[in-house]
């Protein structure tokens, strides 16, 4: 199934969650944060979706007020792919974890927590992954600064 | 030319053997310089070049350099690769675990000054000499095996100039080309003619 074929199915199954095609990328769907993790559990277990594989999850920082999570799912059974994007408020981004659905979400989410400061509720072990444990701040936020950071001269 | 012609030593033949008289400095330095066992660790892309230099084509063994997997048995630390702030305390700890005399070669731009991560990099230590003393800096990204061998020869030459009870000479900088290294002026004259293949 392609994203526009997923759209009506998801809309009827989850009437309380908002879905729309991503205007920037026709191969992606935007959804509201209220659908996590039920939509993902359905996408993994429903035979018509059968998304066995969470390819990656990552985040994009859109200052001043938006932080976008990106999930890419793949099905070995049907050989189709679906990219889901969730907008979060930038000042306090919190979202339920997917670590109980796909094991690799564990470290992906630790990385997002480390570099973007997204808090994943229900995560089994939410510690920094890349930076030292005592590091302050989240380096991939666009307004990040650090004494060690020398700007590149133009 | 035999080995005995090259050493500043006096050989006294006695019935049933011989006695070699040589300066203590020379003997200690020669022993250290001929068996620089380096610690087996690499941090980034430069480590690939370090491995290539250790393998058969370039062959560290002919300098008496054998890798050791523990700091307790190592004399030389080749810091090969990007040293992140997270890794820096570990490298300092490894350096402290090595027994004296210990030597450090900073290989590549990253360990020398931060390399490609100098600008806009928040997580990279800008120069390993900020945490441990460095004897030889090798420029390059990554340095070719020739440049690394050149650095090791410079390291040997520096060890041979050690004087008992005196501080070590200044750090040597190896240019990225495979040309012959130059000892900075002001360092003490060598005991022996530096017959270094270029
Ligand atoms: S100096 Fe260049 S080759 Fe060496 S570790 Fe740094 S980036 Fe990699």
Tab-separated table of C-alpha atoms and ligand atoms in Angstrom:
chain	number	residue	atom	x	y	z
A	1	UNK	CA	0.000	0.000	0.000
A	2	UNK	CA	1.149	3.537	-0.645
A	3	UNK	CA	0.638	6.399	1.832
A	4	UNK	CA	-2.502	7.681	0.091
A	5	UNK	CA	-3.968	4.172	0.261
A	6	UNK	CA	-3.132	3.989	3.966
A	7	UNK	CA	-4.824	7.314	4.621
A	8	UNK	CA	-8.543	6.263	4.393
A	9	UNK	CA	-7.885	3.008	6.259
A	10	UNK	CA	-6.157	4.799	9.100
A	11	UNK	CA	-8.803	7.536	9.187
A	12	UNK	CA	-11.665	5.037	9.609
A	13	UNK	CA	-9.770	2.927	12.133
A	14	UNK	CA	-8.614	5.824	14.287
A	15	UNK	CA	-11.253	8.556	13.993
A	16	UNK	CA	-9.863	10.470	16.969
A	17	UNK	CA	-6.382	10.827	15.395
A	18	UNK	CA	-5.721	13.411	12.699
A	19	UNK	CA	-4.000	12.197	9.531
A	20	UNK	CA	-3.024	14.065	6.404
A	21	UNK	CA	-0.611	13.632	3.547
A	22	UNK	CA	2.604	15.499	4.171
A	23	UNK	CA	2.485	18.514	1.824
A	24	UNK	CA	6.289	18.431	1.507
A	25	UNK	CA	6.643	14.743	0.783
A	26	UNK	CA	3.925	12.659	-0.916
A	27	UNK	CA	5.431	9.474	0.502
A	28	UNK	CA	4.839	10.534	4.099
A	29	UNK	CA	1.858	10.954	6.397
A	30	UNK	CA	1.516	13.497	9.153
A	31	UNK	CA	-0.388	12.443	12.245
A	32	UNK	CA	-1.199	13.925	15.632
A	33	UNK	CA	0.696	12.777	18.709
A	34	UNK	CA	-2.448	11.307	20.279
A	35	UNK	CA	-2.162	8.292	17.970
A	36	UNK	CA	1.134	7.055	19.426
A	37	UNK	CA	1.529	4.164	20.106
A	38	UNK	CA	-1.849	2.658	19.085
A	39	UNK	CA	-1.494	3.451	15.366
A	40	UNK	CA	1.988	1.935	15.370
A	41	UNK	CA	0.822	-1.193	17.166
A	42	UNK	CA	-1.905	-1.608	14.563
A	43	UNK	CA	0.499	-1.007	11.667
A	44	UNK	CA	2.809	-3.657	13.022
A	45	UNK	CA	0.156	-6.315	13.739
A	46	UNK	CA	-2.555	-5.815	11.109
A	47	UNK	CA	-2.089	-8.330	8.284
A	48	UNK	CA	-2.717	-5.740	5.557
A	49	UNK	CA	0.046	-3.471	6.944
A	50	UNK	CA	2.460	-5.957	8.568
A	51	UNK	CA	5.183	-3.418	9.302
A	52	UNK	CA	7.719	-5.759	10.860
A	53	UNK	CA	10.582	-3.324	10.678
A	54	UNK	CA	11.040	0.142	12.116
A	55	UNK	CA	13.704	1.367	9.713
A	56	UNK	CA	14.586	4.391	11.779
A	57	UNK	CA	13.119	7.051	13.964
A	58	UNK	CA	14.612	10.490	14.166
A	59	UNK	CA	13.678	14.084	14.751
A	60	UNK	CA	13.875	17.445	12.988
A	61	UNK	CA	14.068	20.728	14.818
A	62	UNK	CA	11.908	23.549	13.455
A	63	UNK	CA	12.448	26.594	15.627
A	64	UNK	CA	10.823	28.525	17.176
A	65	UNK	CA	8.026	26.241	18.357
A	66	UNK	CA	7.908	22.917	16.492
A	67	UNK	CA	9.838	19.655	16.743
A	68	UNK	CA	8.999	16.900	14.305
A	69	UNK	CA	9.501	13.186	14.898
A	70	UNK	CA	9.945	11.011	11.817
A	71	UNK	CA	9.277	7.265	11.792
A	72	UNK	CA	9.938	5.043	8.806
A	73	UNK	CA	8.253	1.630	8.725
A	74	UNK	CA	8.870	-1.181	6.279
A	75	UNK	CA	7.044	-4.413	5.626
A	76	UNK	CA	9.016	-7.420	4.418
A	77	UNK	CA	5.751	-9.237	3.715
A	78	UNK	CA	4.238	-6.640	1.378
A	79	UNK	CA	7.439	-4.748	0.546
A	80	UNK	CA	5.895	-1.400	1.236
A	81	UNK	CA	7.097	1.514	3.269
A	82	UNK	CA	5.361	4.219	5.272
A	83	UNK	CA	6.880	7.359	6.746
A	84	UNK	CA	4.979	8.926	9.622
A	85	UNK	CA	5.671	12.387	11.008
A	86	UNK	CA	4.480	13.692	14.353
A	87	UNK	CA	4.678	17.333	15.416
A	88	UNK	CA	5.522	18.099	19.026
A	89	UNK	CA	5.726	21.388	20.924
A	90	UNK	CA	9.374	22.396	21.057
A	91	UNK	CA	9.435	23.666	24.646
A	92	UNK	CA	8.222	20.368	26.227
A	93	UNK	CA	8.301	17.505	23.719
A	94	UNK	CA	6.898	14.313	25.227
A	95	UNK	CA	5.637	11.248	23.393
A	96	UNK	CA	4.975	7.602	24.324
A	97	UNK	CA	7.748	5.189	23.515
A	98	UNK	CA	7.694	2.520	20.791
A	99	UNK	CA	10.362	0.409	22.453
A	100	UNK	CA	7.855	-2.328	23.348
A	101	UNK	CA	6.868	-2.690	19.675
A	102	UNK	CA	10.259	-2.647	17.979
A	103	UNK	CA	13.431	-3.307	19.923
A	104	UNK	CA	15.537	-0.920	17.877
A	105	UNK	CA	13.270	1.947	18.927
A	106	UNK	CA	15.002	1.691	22.302
A	107	UNK	CA	18.320	3.090	21.122
A	108	UNK	CA	16.772	5.318	18.447
A	109	UNK	CA	14.750	7.026	21.149
A	110	UNK	CA	17.724	7.290	23.460
A	111	UNK	CA	19.556	9.038	20.643
A	112	UNK	CA	16.659	11.422	19.992
A	113	UNK	CA	16.432	12.137	23.701
A	114	UNK	CA	20.164	12.805	23.809
A	115	UNK	CA	20.431	15.059	20.780
A	116	UNK	CA	16.985	16.713	20.657
A	117	UNK	CA	15.693	16.490	24.214
A	118	UNK	CA	12.489	14.617	23.420
A	119	UNK	CA	11.160	12.796	26.465
A	120	UNK	CA	9.784	9.308	25.684
A	121	UNK	CA	7.321	8.290	28.375
A	122	UNK	CA	7.375	4.611	29.251
A	123	UNK	CA	10.875	4.088	27.833
A	124	UNK	CA	12.686	1.307	29.761
A	125	UNK	CA	16.059	3.052	29.998
A	126	UNK	CA	16.045	6.678	28.891
A	127	UNK	CA	19.694	7.707	29.201
A	128	UNK	CA	21.984	9.638	26.899
A	129	UNK	CA	23.405	7.496	24.121
A	130	UNK	CA	26.069	9.569	22.353
A	131	UNK	CA	27.108	12.397	24.628
A	132	UNK	CA	28.740	11.925	28.055
A	133	UNK	CA	26.274	11.306	30.870
A	134	UNK	CA	26.925	14.690	32.463
A	135	UNK	CA	26.527	16.669	29.220
A	136	UNK	CA	24.232	19.662	29.326
A	137	UNK	CA	21.891	20.580	26.510
A	138	UNK	CA	20.821	18.813	23.347
A	139	UNK	CA	23.315	19.460	20.537
A	140	UNK	CA	21.114	19.024	17.458
A	141	UNK	CA	18.712	21.739	18.551
A	142	UNK	CA	19.309	24.602	16.161
A	143	UNK	CA	19.836	27.160	18.942
A	144	UNK	CA	22.441	24.993	20.719
A	145	UNK	CA	25.694	26.576	21.747
A	146	UNK	CA	28.718	25.281	23.622
A	147	UNK	CA	32.028	26.847	24.670
A	148	UNK	CA	33.878	24.288	22.521
A	149	UNK	CA	31.963	25.312	19.405
A	150	UNK	CA	33.992	27.564	17.093
A	151	UNK	CA	31.808	28.964	14.302
A	152	UNK	CA	33.119	28.487	10.792
A	153	UNK	CA	34.278	31.820	9.351
A	154	UNK	CA	32.423	32.810	6.194
B	1	UNK	CA	79.039	-2.478	8.080
B	2	UNK	CA	78.552	-4.452	11.200
B	3	UNK	CA	76.457	-3.395	14.150
B	4	UNK	CA	79.525	-2.936	16.318
B	5	UNK	CA	80.807	-0.186	14.032
B	6	UNK	CA	77.661	1.853	14.614
B	7	UNK	CA	77.603	1.892	18.374
B	8	UNK	CA	79.636	4.271	20.512
B	9	UNK	CA	81.019	1.399	22.517
B	10	UNK	CA	84.297	-0.126	23.449
B	11	UNK	CA	84.601	-3.885	23.220
B	12	UNK	CA	87.180	-5.574	25.364
B	13	UNK	CA	87.904	-9.149	24.435
B	14	UNK	CA	88.639	-11.400	27.347
B	15	UNK	CA	89.450	-15.080	27.408
B	16	UNK	CA	86.094	-16.830	27.145
B	17	UNK	CA	84.070	-13.807	25.999
B	18	UNK	CA	84.026	-10.059	25.736
B	19	UNK	CA	82.884	-7.036	27.696
B	20	UNK	CA	81.051	-4.172	26.009
B	21	UNK	CA	81.547	-0.784	27.559
B	22	UNK	CA	78.989	1.799	26.439
B	23	UNK	CA	77.332	4.924	27.859
B	24	UNK	CA	74.243	4.132	29.939
B	25	UNK	CA	72.266	6.776	28.035
B	26	UNK	CA	73.054	5.143	24.784
B	27	UNK	CA	72.182	1.645	25.944
B	28	UNK	CA	68.877	2.665	27.497
B	29	UNK	CA	67.882	4.814	24.543
B	30	UNK	CA	68.809	2.160	22.040
B	31	UNK	CA	66.781	-0.460	23.852
B	32	UNK	CA	63.760	1.832	24.059
B	33	UNK	CA	63.984	2.995	20.469
B	34	UNK	CA	64.302	-0.513	19.066
B	35	UNK	CA	61.257	-1.937	20.799
B	36	UNK	CA	58.513	0.654	20.753
B	37	UNK	CA	55.527	-1.509	21.486
B	38	UNK	CA	52.472	0.484	20.681
B	39	UNK	CA	49.055	0.255	22.189
B	40	UNK	CA	46.396	-1.361	20.056
B	41	UNK	CA	43.595	1.119	19.769
B	42	UNK	CA	42.179	3.406	17.138
B	43	UNK	CA	39.487	6.027	17.285
B	44	UNK	CA	38.400	6.824	13.723
B	45	UNK	CA	39.467	6.760	10.069
B	46	UNK	CA	43.154	7.315	10.918
B	47	UNK	CA	43.092	3.920	12.633
B	48	UNK	CA	42.560	2.289	9.218
B	49	UNK	CA	45.810	3.838	8.066
B	50	UNK	CA	47.468	2.704	11.293
B	51	UNK	CA	46.284	-0.849	10.578
B	52	UNK	CA	47.579	-0.610	7.016
B	53	UNK	CA	50.954	0.478	8.363
B	54	UNK	CA	50.989	-2.418	10.774
B	55	UNK	CA	50.131	-4.926	8.041
B	56	UNK	CA	52.521	-6.700	5.709
B	57	UNK	CA	52.956	-4.072	3.001
B	58	UNK	CA	54.413	-1.368	5.265
B	59	UNK	CA	55.247	-3.565	8.229
B	60	UNK	CA	55.776	-1.938	11.603
B	61	UNK	CA	57.608	-5.027	12.835
B	62	UNK	CA	60.824	-4.039	11.094
B	63	UNK	CA	61.050	-1.065	13.460
B	64	UNK	CA	60.591	-3.412	16.387
B	65	UNK	CA	57.038	-2.157	16.805
B	66	UNK	CA	54.529	-4.742	17.900
B	67	UNK	CA	51.041	-3.923	19.071
B	68	UNK	CA	50.067	-4.742	22.593
B	69	UNK	CA	46.464	-4.975	23.686
B	70	UNK	CA	47.108	-3.560	27.133
B	71	UNK	CA	48.586	-0.274	28.332
B	72	UNK	CA	50.706	-2.124	30.903
B	73	UNK	CA	52.905	-3.582	28.154
B	74	UNK	CA	52.966	-0.554	25.852
B	75	UNK	CA	55.666	2.056	25.472
B	76	UNK	CA	54.067	4.108	22.756
B	77	UNK	CA	50.570	5.420	22.295
B	78	UNK	CA	49.574	6.287	18.744
B	79	UNK	CA	46.426	8.368	19.109
B	80	UNK	CA	44.895	7.647	15.716
B	81	UNK	CA	41.609	9.338	15.080
B	82	UNK	CA	39.025	11.805	16.248
B	83	UNK	CA	39.213	12.235	19.989
B	84	UNK	CA	35.782	13.151	21.297
B	85	UNK	CA	35.236	14.812	24.629
B	86	UNK	CA	33.551	11.613	25.778
B	87	UNK	CA	36.584	9.505	24.878
B	88	UNK	CA	39.178	11.959	26.194
B	89	UNK	CA	39.035	10.859	29.874
B	90	UNK	CA	39.466	7.236	28.744
B	91	UNK	CA	42.540	8.075	26.667
B	92	UNK	CA	43.993	10.016	29.584
B	93	UNK	CA	43.362	7.018	31.836
B	94	UNK	CA	45.035	4.654	29.353
B	95	UNK	CA	48.005	6.987	29.157
B	96	UNK	CA	48.278	7.031	32.929
B	97	UNK	CA	48.180	3.246	33.006
B	98	UNK	CA	51.210	2.980	30.744
B	99	UNK	CA	54.515	2.559	32.554
B	100	UNK	CA	57.239	5.198	32.197
B	101	UNK	CA	58.952	5.852	29.871
B	102	UNK	CA	55.912	6.384	27.696
B	103	UNK	CA	55.702	8.191	24.405
B	104	UNK	CA	52.785	9.613	22.460
B	105	UNK	CA	52.352	10.130	18.727
B	106	UNK	CA	49.411	12.292	17.679
B	107	UNK	CA	48.396	11.010	14.270
B	108	UNK	CA	46.320	13.115	11.909
B	109	UNK	CA	44.653	16.482	11.953
B	110	UNK	CA	41.989	15.457	14.467
B	111	UNK	CA	44.386	14.630	17.264
B	112	UNK	CA	46.631	17.569	16.407
B	113	UNK	CA	44.083	20.387	16.475
B	114	UNK	CA	40.575	19.022	15.900
B	115	UNK	CA	40.910	18.465	12.156
B	116	UNK	CA	37.746	18.748	10.074
B	117	UNK	CA	35.777	19.142	13.301
B	118	UNK	CA	37.622	22.256	14.448
B	119	UNK	CA	34.856	24.513	13.165
B	120	UNK	CA	31.240	23.819	14.108
B	121	UNK	CA	32.211	20.766	16.147
B	122	UNK	CA	31.045	20.743	19.741
B	123	UNK	CA	32.050	17.218	20.723
B	124	UNK	CA	35.696	16.913	19.601
B	125	UNK	CA	38.731	17.671	21.716
B	126	UNK	CA	40.834	20.211	19.816
B	127	UNK	CA	44.254	18.683	20.251
B	128	UNK	CA	45.247	15.638	22.290
B	129	UNK	CA	48.126	17.676	23.748
B	130	UNK	CA	45.496	19.388	25.907
B	131	UNK	CA	45.280	16.247	28.037
B	132	UNK	CA	48.517	14.279	27.537
B	133	UNK	CA	52.041	15.304	26.469
B	134	UNK	CA	52.755	14.588	22.803
B	135	UNK	CA	56.186	13.808	21.314
B	136	UNK	CA	55.426	13.695	17.601
B	137	UNK	CA	52.613	15.303	15.634
B	138	UNK	CA	51.864	13.881	12.185
B	139	UNK	CA	49.888	16.064	9.792
B	140	UNK	CA	47.470	14.612	7.261
B	141	UNK	CA	43.868	13.539	7.012
B	142	UNK	CA	44.691	10.711	7.229
B	143	UNK	CA	48.501	10.606	7.090
B	144	UNK	CA	49.756	8.070	4.574
B	145	UNK	CA	51.570	5.029	5.980
B	146	UNK	CA	54.824	6.603	4.797
B	147	UNK	CA	54.116	9.661	6.911
B	148	UNK	CA	53.294	7.476	9.895
B	149	UNK	CA	56.489	5.470	9.438
B	150	UNK	CA	58.305	8.766	9.160
B	151	UNK	CA	56.761	9.801	12.450
B	152	UNK	CA	57.860	6.567	14.090
B	153	UNK	CA	61.411	7.077	12.816
B	154	UNK	CA	61.309	10.597	14.224
B	155	UNK	CA	60.086	9.121	17.496
B	156	UNK	CA	63.034	6.706	17.522
B	157	UNK	CA	65.430	9.529	16.763
B	158	UNK	CA	63.934	11.585	19.565
B	159	UNK	CA	64.324	8.693	21.999
B	160	UNK	CA	67.962	8.335	20.953
B	161	UNK	CA	68.551	11.969	21.942
B	162	UNK	CA	67.273	11.443	25.477
B	163	UNK	CA	69.726	12.348	28.213
B	164	UNK	CA	69.472	10.729	31.598
B	165	UNK	CA	67.847	13.040	34.111
B	166	UNK	CA	67.057	15.750	31.573
B	167	UNK	CA	63.682	16.756	30.189
B	168	UNK	CA	62.619	15.478	26.828
B	169	UNK	CA	63.098	17.598	23.732
B	170	UNK	CA	60.302	19.604	22.114
B	171	UNK	CA	57.600	17.960	20.034
B	172	UNK	CA	58.411	17.098	16.431
B	173	UNK	CA	56.004	18.019	13.628
B	174	UNK	CA	55.865	15.740	10.608
B	175	UNK	CA	54.549	17.324	7.384
B	176	UNK	CA	51.855	15.449	5.457
B	177	UNK	CA	54.189	14.499	2.619
B	178	UNK	CA	56.393	11.474	2.984
B	179	UNK	CA	59.531	13.615	2.976
B	180	UNK	CA	62.231	13.178	5.555
B	181	UNK	CA	61.400	14.633	8.942
B	182	UNK	CA	63.354	17.527	10.356
B	183	UNK	CA	64.359	17.903	13.965
B	184	UNK	CA	63.614	21.463	15.119
B	185	UNK	CA	66.681	23.575	15.641
B	186	UNK	CA	67.669	24.047	19.249
B	187	UNK	CA	67.360	20.397	20.130
B	188	UNK	CA	70.530	18.739	21.366
B	189	UNK	CA	72.873	17.341	18.733
B	190	UNK	CA	72.571	13.668	18.067
B	191	UNK	CA	74.968	11.144	19.476
B	192	UNK	CA	75.039	9.464	16.138
B	193	UNK	CA	74.658	10.426	12.554
B	194	UNK	CA	70.939	10.134	11.774
B	195	UNK	CA	71.027	7.600	8.997
B	196	UNK	CA	67.301	7.724	8.389
B	197	UNK	CA	65.989	6.367	5.123
B	198	UNK	CA	63.775	9.127	3.732
C	1	LIG	S1	42.500	13.346	10.759
C	1	LIG	FE1	41.101	12.878	9.070
C	1	LIG	S2	41.442	10.698	8.676
C	1	LIG	FE2	42.279	11.116	10.701
C	1	LIG	S3	40.625	10.668	12.136
C	1	LIG	FE3	40.513	12.850	11.644
C	1	LIG	S4	39.042	12.960	9.954
C	1	LIG	FE4	39.716	10.834	10.104
